[in-house]
C-alpha positions as a printed NumPy array, in Angstrom:
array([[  0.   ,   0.   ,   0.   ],
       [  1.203,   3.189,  -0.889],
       [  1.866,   6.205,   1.897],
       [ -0.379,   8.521,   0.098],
       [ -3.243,   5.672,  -0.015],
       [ -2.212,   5.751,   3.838],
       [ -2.518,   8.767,   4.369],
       [ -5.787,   9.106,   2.941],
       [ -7.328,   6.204,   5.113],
       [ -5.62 ,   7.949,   8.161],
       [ -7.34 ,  11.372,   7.142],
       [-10.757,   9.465,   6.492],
       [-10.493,   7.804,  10.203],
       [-10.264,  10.952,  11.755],
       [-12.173,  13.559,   9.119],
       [-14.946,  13.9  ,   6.947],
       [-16.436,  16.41 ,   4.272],
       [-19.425,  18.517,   5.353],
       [-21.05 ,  20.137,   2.374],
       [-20.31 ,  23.868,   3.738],
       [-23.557,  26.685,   4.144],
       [-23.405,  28.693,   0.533],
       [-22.029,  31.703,   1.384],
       [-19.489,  30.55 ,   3.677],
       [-15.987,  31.898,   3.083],
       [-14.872,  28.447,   2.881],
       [-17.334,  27.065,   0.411],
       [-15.98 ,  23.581,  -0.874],
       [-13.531,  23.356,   1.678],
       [-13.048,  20.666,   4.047],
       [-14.96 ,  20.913,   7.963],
       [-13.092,  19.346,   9.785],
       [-15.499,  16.789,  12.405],
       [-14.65 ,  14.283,  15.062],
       [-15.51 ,  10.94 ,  13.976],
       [-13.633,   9.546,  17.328],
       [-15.997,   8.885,  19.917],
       [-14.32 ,   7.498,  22.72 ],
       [-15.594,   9.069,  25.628],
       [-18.855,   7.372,  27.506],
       [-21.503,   8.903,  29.872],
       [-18.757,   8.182,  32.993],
       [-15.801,   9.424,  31.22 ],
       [-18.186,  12.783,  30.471],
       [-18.737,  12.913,  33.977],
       [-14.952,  13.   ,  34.733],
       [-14.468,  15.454,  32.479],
       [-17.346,  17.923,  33.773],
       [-17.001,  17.114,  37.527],
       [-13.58 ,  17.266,  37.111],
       [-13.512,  21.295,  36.362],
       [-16.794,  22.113,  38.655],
       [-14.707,  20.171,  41.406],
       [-17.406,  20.937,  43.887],
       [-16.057,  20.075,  47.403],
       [-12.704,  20.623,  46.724],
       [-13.518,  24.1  ,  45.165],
       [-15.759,  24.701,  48.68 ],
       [-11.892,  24.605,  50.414],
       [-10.629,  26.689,  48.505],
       [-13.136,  29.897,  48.86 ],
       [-14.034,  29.283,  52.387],
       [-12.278,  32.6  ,  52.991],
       [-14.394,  34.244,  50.814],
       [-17.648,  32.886,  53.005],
       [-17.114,  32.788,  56.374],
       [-15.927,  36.351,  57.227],
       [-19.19 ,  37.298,  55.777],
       [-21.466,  35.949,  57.808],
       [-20.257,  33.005,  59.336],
       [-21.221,  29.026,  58.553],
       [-24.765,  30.187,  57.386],
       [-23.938,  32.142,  54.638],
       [-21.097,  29.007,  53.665],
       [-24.225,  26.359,  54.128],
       [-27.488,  28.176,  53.27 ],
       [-25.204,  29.651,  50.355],
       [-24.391,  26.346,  49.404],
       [-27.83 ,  24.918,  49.208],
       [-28.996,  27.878,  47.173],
       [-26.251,  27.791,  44.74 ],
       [-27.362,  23.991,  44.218],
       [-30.825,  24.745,  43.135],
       [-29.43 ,  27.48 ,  40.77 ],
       [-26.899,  24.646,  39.605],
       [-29.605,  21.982,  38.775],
       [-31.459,  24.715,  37.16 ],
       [-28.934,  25.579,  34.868],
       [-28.05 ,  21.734,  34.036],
       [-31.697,  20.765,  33.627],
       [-31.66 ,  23.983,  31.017],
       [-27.942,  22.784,  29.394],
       [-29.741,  18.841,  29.135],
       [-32.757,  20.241,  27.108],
       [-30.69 ,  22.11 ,  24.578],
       [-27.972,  19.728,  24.092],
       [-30.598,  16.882,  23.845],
       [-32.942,  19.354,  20.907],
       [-28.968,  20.535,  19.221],
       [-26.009,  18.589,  20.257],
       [-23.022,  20.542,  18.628],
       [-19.44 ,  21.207,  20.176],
       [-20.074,  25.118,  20.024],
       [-22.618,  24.884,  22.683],
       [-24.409,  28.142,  23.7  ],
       [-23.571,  30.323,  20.51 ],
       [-25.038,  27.859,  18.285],
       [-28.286,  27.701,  20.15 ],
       [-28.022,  31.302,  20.446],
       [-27.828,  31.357,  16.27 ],
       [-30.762,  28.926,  16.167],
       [-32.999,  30.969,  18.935],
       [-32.07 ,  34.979,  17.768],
       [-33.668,  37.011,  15.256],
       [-32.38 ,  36.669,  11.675],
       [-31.236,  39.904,  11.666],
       [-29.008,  39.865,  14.711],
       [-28.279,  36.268,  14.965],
       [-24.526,  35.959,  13.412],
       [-23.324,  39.132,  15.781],
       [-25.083,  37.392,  19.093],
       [-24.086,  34.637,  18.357],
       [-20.315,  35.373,  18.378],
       [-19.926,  37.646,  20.83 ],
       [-21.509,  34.709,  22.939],
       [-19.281,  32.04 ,  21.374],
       [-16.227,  34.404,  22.046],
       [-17.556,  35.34 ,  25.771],
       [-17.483,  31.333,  26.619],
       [-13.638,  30.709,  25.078],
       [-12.443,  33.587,  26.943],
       [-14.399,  32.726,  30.259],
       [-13.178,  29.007,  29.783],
       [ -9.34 ,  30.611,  29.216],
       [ -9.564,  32.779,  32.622],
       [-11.171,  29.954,  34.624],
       [ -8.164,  28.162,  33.684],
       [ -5.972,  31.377,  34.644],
       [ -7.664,  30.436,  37.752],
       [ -6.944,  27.182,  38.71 ],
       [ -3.377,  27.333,  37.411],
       [ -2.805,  29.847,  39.5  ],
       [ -4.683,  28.369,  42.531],
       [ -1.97 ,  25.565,  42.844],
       [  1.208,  27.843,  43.398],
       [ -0.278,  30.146,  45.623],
       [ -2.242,  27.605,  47.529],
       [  0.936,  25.476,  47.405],
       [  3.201,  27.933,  48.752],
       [  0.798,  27.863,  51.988],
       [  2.343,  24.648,  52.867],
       [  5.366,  26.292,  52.725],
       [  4.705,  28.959,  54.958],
       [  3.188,  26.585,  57.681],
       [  6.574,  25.299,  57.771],
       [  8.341,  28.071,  57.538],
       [  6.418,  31.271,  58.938],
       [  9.091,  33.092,  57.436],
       [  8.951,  32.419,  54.035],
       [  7.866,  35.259,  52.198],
       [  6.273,  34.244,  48.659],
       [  7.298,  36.264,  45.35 ],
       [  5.415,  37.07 ,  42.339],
       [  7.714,  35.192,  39.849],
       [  7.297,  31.86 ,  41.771],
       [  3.915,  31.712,  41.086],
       [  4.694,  32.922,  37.283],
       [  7.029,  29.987,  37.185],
       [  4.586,  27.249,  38.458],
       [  1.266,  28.751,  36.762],
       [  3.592,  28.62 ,  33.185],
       [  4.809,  25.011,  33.909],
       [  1.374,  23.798,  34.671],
       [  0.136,  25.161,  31.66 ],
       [  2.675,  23.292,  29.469],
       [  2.247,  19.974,  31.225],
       [ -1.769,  20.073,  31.578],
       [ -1.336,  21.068,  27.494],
       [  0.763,  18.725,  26.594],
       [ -1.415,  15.696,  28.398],
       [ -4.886,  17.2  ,  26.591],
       [ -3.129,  16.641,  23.141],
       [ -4.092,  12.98 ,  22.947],
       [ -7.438,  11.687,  22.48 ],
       [ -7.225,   8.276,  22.997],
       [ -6.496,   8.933,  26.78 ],
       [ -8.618,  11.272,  27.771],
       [-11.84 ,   9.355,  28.298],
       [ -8.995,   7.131,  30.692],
       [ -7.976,   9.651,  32.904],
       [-11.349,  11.178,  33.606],
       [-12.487,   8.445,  34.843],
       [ -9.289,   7.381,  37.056],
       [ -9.507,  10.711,  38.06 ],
       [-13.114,  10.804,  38.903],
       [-12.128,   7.86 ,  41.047],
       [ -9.428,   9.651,  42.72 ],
       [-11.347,  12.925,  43.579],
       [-14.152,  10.892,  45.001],
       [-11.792,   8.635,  47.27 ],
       [ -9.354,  12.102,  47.954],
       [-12.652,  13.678,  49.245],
       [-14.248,  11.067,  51.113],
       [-10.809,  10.495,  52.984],
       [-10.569,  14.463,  53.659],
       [-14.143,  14.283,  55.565],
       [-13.665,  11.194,  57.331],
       [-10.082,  12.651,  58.486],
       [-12.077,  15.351,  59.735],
       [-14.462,  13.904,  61.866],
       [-12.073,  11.86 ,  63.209],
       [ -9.247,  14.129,  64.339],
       [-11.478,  16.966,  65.243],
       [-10.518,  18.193,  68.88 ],
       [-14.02 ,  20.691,  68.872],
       [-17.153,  21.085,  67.746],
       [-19.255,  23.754,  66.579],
       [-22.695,  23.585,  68.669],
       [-26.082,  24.251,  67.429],
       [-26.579,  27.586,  68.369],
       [-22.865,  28.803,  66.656],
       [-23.703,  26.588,  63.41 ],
       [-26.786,  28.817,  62.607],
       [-25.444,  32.318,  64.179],
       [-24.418,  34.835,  61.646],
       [-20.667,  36.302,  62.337],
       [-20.244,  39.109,  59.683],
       [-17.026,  41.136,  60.572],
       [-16.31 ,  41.94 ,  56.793],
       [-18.03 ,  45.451,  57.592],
       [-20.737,  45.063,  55.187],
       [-24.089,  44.826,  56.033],
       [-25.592,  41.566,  56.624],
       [-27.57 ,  41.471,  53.1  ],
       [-24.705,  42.716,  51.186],
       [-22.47 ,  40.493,  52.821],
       [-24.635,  37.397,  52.421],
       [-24.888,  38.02 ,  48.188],
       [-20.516,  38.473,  48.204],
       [-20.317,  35.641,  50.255],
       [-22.226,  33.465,  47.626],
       [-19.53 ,  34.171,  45.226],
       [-17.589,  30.892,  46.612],
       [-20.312,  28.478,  46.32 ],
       [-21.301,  29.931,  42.937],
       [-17.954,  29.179,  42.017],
       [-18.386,  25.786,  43.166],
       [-21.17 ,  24.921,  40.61 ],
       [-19.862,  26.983,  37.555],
       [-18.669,  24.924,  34.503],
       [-21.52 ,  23.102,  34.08 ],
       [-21.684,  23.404,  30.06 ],
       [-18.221,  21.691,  30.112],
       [-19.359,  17.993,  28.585],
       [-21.52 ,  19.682,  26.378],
       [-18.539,  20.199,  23.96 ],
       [-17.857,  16.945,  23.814],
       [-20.942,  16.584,  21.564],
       [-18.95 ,  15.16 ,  18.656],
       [-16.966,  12.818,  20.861],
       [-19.502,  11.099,  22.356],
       [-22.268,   8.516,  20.854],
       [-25.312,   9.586,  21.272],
       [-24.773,  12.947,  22.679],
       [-28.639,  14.343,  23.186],
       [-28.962,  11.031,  25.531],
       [-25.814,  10.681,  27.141],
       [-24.82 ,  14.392,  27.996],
       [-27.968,  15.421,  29.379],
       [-27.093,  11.968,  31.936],
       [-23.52 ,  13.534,  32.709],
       [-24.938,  16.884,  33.337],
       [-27.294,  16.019,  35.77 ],
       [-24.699,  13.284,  37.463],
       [-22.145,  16.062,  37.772],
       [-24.748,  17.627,  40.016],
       [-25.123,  14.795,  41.658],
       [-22.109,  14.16 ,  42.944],
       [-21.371,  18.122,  43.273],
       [-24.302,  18.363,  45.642],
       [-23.671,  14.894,  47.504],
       [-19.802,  15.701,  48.084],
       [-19.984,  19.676,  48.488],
       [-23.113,  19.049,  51.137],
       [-20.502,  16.888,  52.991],
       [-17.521,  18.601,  52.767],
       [-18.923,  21.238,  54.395],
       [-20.603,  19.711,  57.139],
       [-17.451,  18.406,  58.062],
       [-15.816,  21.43 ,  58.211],
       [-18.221,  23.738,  59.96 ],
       [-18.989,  21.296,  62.19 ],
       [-15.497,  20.3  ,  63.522],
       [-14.305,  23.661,  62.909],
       [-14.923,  25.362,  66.362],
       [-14.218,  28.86 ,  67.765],
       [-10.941,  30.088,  65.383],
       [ -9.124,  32.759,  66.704],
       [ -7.387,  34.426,  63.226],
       [ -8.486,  36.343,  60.499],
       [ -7.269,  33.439,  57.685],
       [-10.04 ,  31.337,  56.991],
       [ -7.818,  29.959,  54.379],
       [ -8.509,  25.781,  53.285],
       [ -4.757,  25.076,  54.687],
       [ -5.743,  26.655,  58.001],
       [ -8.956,  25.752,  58.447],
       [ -7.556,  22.155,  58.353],
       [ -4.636,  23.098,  60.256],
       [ -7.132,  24.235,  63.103],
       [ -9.395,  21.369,  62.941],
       [ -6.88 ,  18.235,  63.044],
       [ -4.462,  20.148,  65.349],
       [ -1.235,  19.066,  63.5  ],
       [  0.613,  19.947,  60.543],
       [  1.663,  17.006,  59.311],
       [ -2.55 ,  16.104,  59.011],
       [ -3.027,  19.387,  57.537],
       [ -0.515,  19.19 ,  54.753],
       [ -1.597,  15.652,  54.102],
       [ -5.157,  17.006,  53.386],
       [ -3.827,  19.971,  51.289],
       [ -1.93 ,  17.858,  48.948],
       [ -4.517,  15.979,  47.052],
       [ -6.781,  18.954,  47.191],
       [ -3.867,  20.742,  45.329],
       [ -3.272,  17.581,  43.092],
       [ -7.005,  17.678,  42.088],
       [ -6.901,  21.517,  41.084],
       [ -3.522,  20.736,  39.087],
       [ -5.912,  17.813,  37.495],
       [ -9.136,  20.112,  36.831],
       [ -6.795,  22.421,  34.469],
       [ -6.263,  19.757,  32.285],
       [-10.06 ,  19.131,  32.089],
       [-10.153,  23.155,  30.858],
       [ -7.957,  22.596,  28.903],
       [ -9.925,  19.79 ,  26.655],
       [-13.176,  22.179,  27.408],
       [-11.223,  25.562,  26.389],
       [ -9.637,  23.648,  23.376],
       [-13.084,  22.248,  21.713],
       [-15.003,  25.314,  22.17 ],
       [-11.55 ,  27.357,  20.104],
       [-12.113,  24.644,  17.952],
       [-15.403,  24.486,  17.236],
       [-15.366,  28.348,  16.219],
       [-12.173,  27.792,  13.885],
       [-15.132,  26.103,  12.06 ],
       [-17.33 ,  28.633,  11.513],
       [-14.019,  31.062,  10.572],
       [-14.523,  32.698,  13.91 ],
       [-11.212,  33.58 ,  14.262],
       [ -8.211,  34.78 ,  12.449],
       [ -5.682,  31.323,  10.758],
       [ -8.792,  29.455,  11.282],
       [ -7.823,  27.234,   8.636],
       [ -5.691,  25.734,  11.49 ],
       [ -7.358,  25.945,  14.685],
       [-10.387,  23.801,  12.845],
       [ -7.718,  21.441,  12.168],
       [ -7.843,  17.472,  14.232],
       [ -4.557,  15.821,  13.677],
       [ -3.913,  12.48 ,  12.969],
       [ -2.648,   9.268,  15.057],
       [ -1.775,   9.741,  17.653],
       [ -3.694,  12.807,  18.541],
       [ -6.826,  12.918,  17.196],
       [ -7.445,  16.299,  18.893],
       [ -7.245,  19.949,  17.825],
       [ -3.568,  20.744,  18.675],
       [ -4.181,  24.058,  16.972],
       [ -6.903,  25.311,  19.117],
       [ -5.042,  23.633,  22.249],
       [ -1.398,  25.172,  21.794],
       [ -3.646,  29.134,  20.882],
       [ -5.788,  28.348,  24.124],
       [ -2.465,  27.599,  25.786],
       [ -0.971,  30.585,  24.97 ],
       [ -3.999,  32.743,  25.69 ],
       [ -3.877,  31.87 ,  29.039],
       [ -0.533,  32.903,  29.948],
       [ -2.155,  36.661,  29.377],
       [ -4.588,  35.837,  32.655],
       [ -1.646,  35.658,  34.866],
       [ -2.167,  38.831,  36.831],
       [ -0.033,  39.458,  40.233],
       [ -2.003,  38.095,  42.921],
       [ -1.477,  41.84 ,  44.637],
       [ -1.09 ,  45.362,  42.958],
       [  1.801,  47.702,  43.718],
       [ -0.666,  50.736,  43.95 ],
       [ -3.385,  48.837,  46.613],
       [ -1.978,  46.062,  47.518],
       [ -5.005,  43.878,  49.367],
       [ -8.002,  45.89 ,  47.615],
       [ -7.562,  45.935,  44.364],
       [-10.012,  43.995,  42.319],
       [ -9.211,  43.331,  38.304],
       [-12.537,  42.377,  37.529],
       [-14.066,  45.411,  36.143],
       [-11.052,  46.534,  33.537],
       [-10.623,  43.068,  32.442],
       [-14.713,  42.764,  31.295],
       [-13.957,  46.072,  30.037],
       [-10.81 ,  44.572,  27.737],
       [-12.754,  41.373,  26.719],
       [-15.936,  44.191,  25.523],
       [-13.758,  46.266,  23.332],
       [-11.829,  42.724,  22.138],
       [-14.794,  41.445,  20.969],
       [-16.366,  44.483,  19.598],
       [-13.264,  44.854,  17.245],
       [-12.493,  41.464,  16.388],
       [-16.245,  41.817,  14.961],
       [-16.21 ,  44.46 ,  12.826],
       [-12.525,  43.838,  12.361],
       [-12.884,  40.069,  11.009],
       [-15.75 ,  38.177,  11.973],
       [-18.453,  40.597,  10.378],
       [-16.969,  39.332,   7.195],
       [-15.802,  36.063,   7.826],
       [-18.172,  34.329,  10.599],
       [-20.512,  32.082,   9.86 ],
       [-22.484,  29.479,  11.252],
       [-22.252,  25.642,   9.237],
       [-25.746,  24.286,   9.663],
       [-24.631,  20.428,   9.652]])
């Protein structure tokens, strides 16, 4: 057999031809679609629960809870949260069950809008979900250096951490977590075995816990509300849900595996509604077990590494806990990085962005995933790694408004710029 014949059987296991929409810019070229479908209902699950990463996410922002308000804006948060996270799964299951495509929201925005305005809604919403998915990965890789240099500073109380240490870590992360996204094959694998290992890392965390706690919280603490943030109570209550919304956010994840999964409108609304499942079972859980056994603390730092630090009374306990909590945020940027990759990927498809020719792109054996689209996503994210502090306010200032303010005017242009032109929907 010749290597061209090869080739084209290697192509033909990976590609096919999609007659393209007739005034496409790239009518009679090829669409590039998944025709791998190796991931299952479970492995869908690992993929979604591994970036929503409920309980372990609920460590991670108790600081953000419980100075305003106490454990009943951390528990009555949580349960609210979980209603407004089945809500928004139960909506995800019914559109990805009527339209299963990669692209997600911004095709069933295209398919819902007016004629007239449907193309420009429906990128700026396409673009608005690659960009969120590239800063929540900004997040957790940056999570795991500062939240790893905690350990170090339990040690050593005198370690002081620097900027470029966590510019180091968050860069190295992103090349390794990269890297092991590029391969299809494995990826249905390692959801699963890590869907395993976040369940058992979890369920050992809790029963640790209850079992080393030296105090209890009593009734009447559990439900009273301790706000010292200075905010009113109200006010305080709606920041303090930032933490737990957190917790459920993500949930459109395995919805972009539409082309990678058989059956997709049957098996993705099932992994939607298990993610939930096991968010709400192992969030409701974790935090029993921590604002239960947690007790009168007498310091500001309501940090995950304290918190467990106070409750088991030892270090070597603590840091034992911390580790696989770390381990499973390190693990949850890989998951972003298959969701961030799909969704760039999907878009290459309908010309959404600039050299789209090669972010639609799947390679062959032994990837069978859009390198393209991962290396671009990749490299977007390094841009998201702001210092943790600001030389001009150094524990106030908040990014959040300039940045939605930067991603507005990036979109705006990039429209009128490119996509008014170029974009356009493939109805397959």
């Amino acid at each position: 057999m010749s290597l061209d014949h090869e080739e084209k059987n290697e192509k033909r296991a990976i590609t096919e031809k999609v007659d393209s929409h007739p005034s496409s810019p790239i009518q009679g070229g090829d669409i590039l679609v998944q025709t791998q479908k190796p991931f299952t209902t479970l492995s869908a699950i690992g993929i979604g629960y591994g970036v929503t990463n409920t309980a372990v996410g609920l460590l991670l922002v108790l600081g953000t809870g419980i100075p305003m308000g106490g454990s009943p804006v951390v528990f009555w948060g949580f349960l609210a949260m979980a209603v407004v996270g089945l809500a928004t799964a139960t909506t995800l299951s019914e559109l990805i069950s009527a339209i299963p495509h990669p692209g997600g929201q911004y095709i069933w925005v295209y398919k819902v809008a007016p004629e007239r305005y449907r193309r420009g809604l429906s990128y700026a919403t396409a673009m608005i979900s690659w960009i969120a998915a590239i800063a929540i990965g900004a997040s957790g890789n940056l999570a795991v250096p500062v939240n790893a240099f905690t350990i170090v500073t339990l040690i050593n109380p005198n370690f002081v951490y620097k900027r470029w240490m966590g510019f180091v870590v968050f860069q190295l992360i992103n090349i390794v977590t990269c890297f092991g996204a590029c391969f299809e094959y494995i990826l249905p694998k390692i959801s699963k075995a890590l869907l395993l290992v976040n369940v058992l890392s979890v369920g050992a965390i809790i029963i640790t816990l209850f079992a080393t706690a030296k105090t209890h919280t009593s009734a009447k603490d559990f439900f009273k509300v301790t706000n010292i943030s200075g905010w009113p109570n109200g006010v305080a209550f709606l920041i303090g849900l930032n933490g737990s919304n957190w917790c459920f956010s993500c949930l459109d994840v395995a919805t972009h595996l539409a082309e990678e999964i058989p059956s997709p409108s049957t098996n993705i609304p099932k992994a939607l509604i298990w993610t939930i499942v096991i968010a709400f079972s192992s969030g409701l859980l974790m935090i029993l077990a921590v604002l239960v056994n947690i007790g009168p603390i007498n310091t500001p730092d309501y940090s995950g590494l304290t918190v467990l630090h106070h409750i088991t009374g030892s270090k070597a306990a603590a840091i034992g806990l911390w580790v696989p909590v770390l381990f499973l945020v390190f693990a949850s940027v890989w998951s972003i990085q298959t969701w961030q990759s799909r969704l760039a990927w999907s878009l290459s498809r309908e010309s959404g962005f600039p050299l789209h020719r090669y972010f639609s792109k799947v390679f062959p054996k032994p990837f069978y995933t859009p390198i393209w689209s991962l290396i671009g996503s990749a490299i977007a994210l390094v841009f998201y790694c702001f210092p943790v502090y600001s030389e001009v306010i150094p524990s106030q200032m908040n990014y959040v408004s300039p940045v939605l303010l930067v991603v507005a005017i990036f979109i705006t242009s990039l429209w009128f710029l490119y996509a008014k032109k170029h974009y356009h929907v493939i109805e397959m």
